mmCIF file of C-alpha atoms in Angstrom:
data_model
loop_
_atom_site.group_PDB
_atom_site.id
_atom_site.type_symbol
_atom_site.label_atom_id
_atom_site.label_comp_id
_atom_site.label_asym_id
_atom_site.label_seq_id
_atom_site.Cartn_x
_atom_site.Cartn_y
_atom_site.Cartn_z
ATOM 1 C CA MET T 1 -0.024 -0.012 0.041
ATOM 2 C CA PRO T 2 1.631 3.316 -1.040
ATOM 3 C CA LYS T 3 2.177 6.086 1.602
ATOM 4 C CA PRO T 4 0.386 9.347 1.234
ATOM 5 C CA ARG T 5 2.611 12.116 -0.241
ATOM 6 C CA LEU T 6 3.743 15.342 1.625
ATOM 7 C CA ASN T 7 4.260 17.989 -0.886
ATOM 8 C CA ILE T 8 6.969 20.400 0.181
ATOM 9 C CA GLY T 9 7.428 24.036 -0.908
ATOM 10 C CA LEU T 10 10.719 25.813 -0.067
ATOM 11 C CA ILE T 11 11.321 29.501 0.135
ATOM 12 C CA GLY T 12 14.960 30.401 -0.118
ATOM 13 C CA THR T 13 17.801 28.481 -1.515
ATOM 14 C CA GLY T 14 20.846 29.512 0.405
ATOM 15 C CA PHE T 15 22.788 27.609 2.835
ATOM 16 C CA MET T 16 19.836 26.889 5.136
ATOM 17 C CA GLY T 17 17.513 26.058 2.188
ATOM 18 C CA LYS T 18 20.030 23.559 1.114
ATOM 19 C CA ALA T 19 20.215 22.190 4.727
ATOM 20 C CA HIS T 20 16.505 21.771 4.756
ATOM 21 C CA VAL T 21 16.694 19.858 1.458
ATOM 22 C CA PHE T 22 19.330 17.675 2.792
ATOM 23 C CA GLY T 23 17.093 16.896 5.761
ATOM 24 C CA PHE T 24 14.137 16.104 3.579
ATOM 25 C CA THR T 25 15.930 13.841 1.392
ATOM 26 C CA SER T 26 17.773 12.041 4.212
ATOM 27 C CA ALA T 27 14.901 11.577 6.571
ATOM 28 C CA PRO T 28 13.228 8.667 4.582
ATOM 29 C CA ARG T 29 16.495 6.741 4.619
ATOM 30 C CA ILE T 30 16.776 7.012 8.404
ATOM 31 C CA PHE T 31 13.245 7.021 9.664
ATOM 32 C CA ASP T 32 10.117 5.100 8.792
ATOM 33 C CA LEU T 33 7.901 7.987 7.891
ATOM 34 C CA PRO T 34 4.209 7.567 7.451
ATOM 35 C CA PHE T 35 4.264 9.530 4.199
ATOM 36 C CA ASP T 36 6.612 10.136 1.193
ATOM 37 C CA LEU T 37 8.350 13.435 1.102
ATOM 38 C CA TYR T 38 8.062 15.196 -2.320
ATOM 39 C CA LEU T 39 10.080 18.158 -3.253
ATOM 40 C CA HIS T 40 7.226 20.089 -5.030
ATOM 41 C CA THR T 41 8.127 23.731 -5.618
ATOM 42 C CA VAL T 42 11.115 25.977 -4.835
ATOM 43 C CA ALA T 43 10.676 29.682 -4.703
ATOM 44 C CA ASP T 44 13.598 32.163 -5.043
ATOM 45 C CA VAL T 45 14.218 35.867 -5.765
ATOM 46 C CA THR T 46 14.161 35.380 -9.571
ATOM 47 C CA GLU T 47 12.708 32.905 -11.955
ATOM 48 C CA ALA T 48 16.288 31.961 -13.087
ATOM 49 C CA ALA T 49 17.597 31.388 -9.553
ATOM 50 C CA ALA T 50 14.532 29.341 -8.745
ATOM 51 C CA ALA T 51 14.823 27.220 -12.000
ATOM 52 C CA GLU T 52 18.430 26.565 -11.275
ATOM 53 C CA ALA T 53 17.643 25.652 -7.600
ATOM 54 C CA ALA T 54 14.909 23.234 -8.835
ATOM 55 C CA ARG T 55 17.435 21.522 -11.248
ATOM 56 C CA THR T 56 20.174 21.146 -8.646
ATOM 57 C CA LEU T 57 18.056 20.407 -5.555
ATOM 58 C CA GLY T 58 15.491 18.151 -7.129
ATOM 59 C CA PHE T 59 12.279 20.076 -7.138
ATOM 60 C CA ALA T 60 9.510 19.342 -9.653
ATOM 61 C CA ALA T 61 8.685 23.085 -10.072
ATOM 62 C CA SER T 62 10.056 26.594 -9.421
ATOM 63 C CA THR T 63 8.788 30.060 -8.995
ATOM 64 C CA ALA T 64 9.932 33.655 -8.230
ATOM 65 C CA ASP T 65 6.467 34.157 -6.496
ATOM 66 C CA TRP T 66 6.567 32.671 -3.042
ATOM 67 C CA ARG T 67 3.014 33.960 -2.484
ATOM 68 C CA ALA T 68 1.816 31.887 -5.398
ATOM 69 C CA MET T 69 3.531 28.897 -4.063
ATOM 70 C CA VAL T 70 2.137 29.239 -0.637
ATOM 71 C CA ALA T 71 -1.399 29.598 -2.077
ATOM 72 C CA HIS T 72 -0.944 26.504 -4.328
ATOM 73 C CA SER T 73 -3.513 23.774 -3.320
ATOM 74 C CA ASP T 74 -0.868 20.996 -3.751
ATOM 75 C CA ILE T 75 1.573 22.329 -1.310
ATOM 76 C CA ASP T 76 1.281 20.809 2.227
ATOM 77 C CA LEU T 77 4.270 22.154 4.032
ATOM 78 C CA VAL T 78 6.220 25.413 3.422
ATOM 79 C CA SER T 79 9.721 25.415 4.596
ATOM 80 C CA ILE T 80 10.955 29.011 5.049
ATOM 81 C CA THR T 81 14.743 29.799 4.790
ATOM 82 C CA ALA T 82 14.461 33.217 3.347
ATOM 83 C CA PRO T 83 16.174 36.149 5.270
ATOM 84 C CA ASN T 84 14.871 36.524 8.915
ATOM 85 C CA ALA T 85 13.130 39.844 8.175
ATOM 86 C CA LEU T 86 10.844 37.968 5.773
ATOM 87 C CA HIS T 87 9.877 35.054 8.153
ATOM 88 C CA LYS T 88 6.911 36.648 9.786
ATOM 89 C CA GLU T 89 5.085 37.650 6.671
ATOM 90 C CA MET T 90 5.844 34.351 4.945
ATOM 91 C CA SER T 91 4.948 32.269 7.902
ATOM 92 C CA LEU T 92 1.633 34.015 8.570
ATOM 93 C CA ALA T 93 0.689 33.752 4.853
ATOM 94 C CA ALA T 94 1.431 30.021 4.809
ATOM 95 C CA ILE T 95 -0.456 29.452 8.142
ATOM 96 C CA ALA T 96 -3.455 31.435 6.669
ATOM 97 C CA ALA T 97 -3.239 29.270 3.582
ATOM 98 C CA GLY T 98 -3.605 26.199 5.861
ATOM 99 C CA LYS T 99 -0.018 24.818 5.396
ATOM 100 C CA HIS T 100 2.320 23.341 7.828
ATOM 101 C CA VAL T 101 5.188 25.722 8.348
ATOM 102 C CA TYR T 102 8.876 24.974 9.111
ATOM 103 C CA CYS T 103 10.592 28.180 9.565
ATOM 104 C CA GLU T 104 14.379 28.394 10.058
#
């Protein structure tokens, strides 16, 4: 029986963004998770930066619009690794959209 999928959206692809991706990709090898983790969409400051991050980090999609990603109905969890000054706005938007939030 297949496990349900948890679709992850990541905002920010600097050091901490990469660290979060490392955790998401390592966790299923170490823990018996009740769901499959899926790197759905990555958001970064430009379309080019987001597309490059999707390619190198293994995300299915990319965007320069974090708000659209947060509002996307398929995203279950939003991992926020953008600069600290942006955390509050991003976290509250994700919570308002009914997402689980992991904020660095």
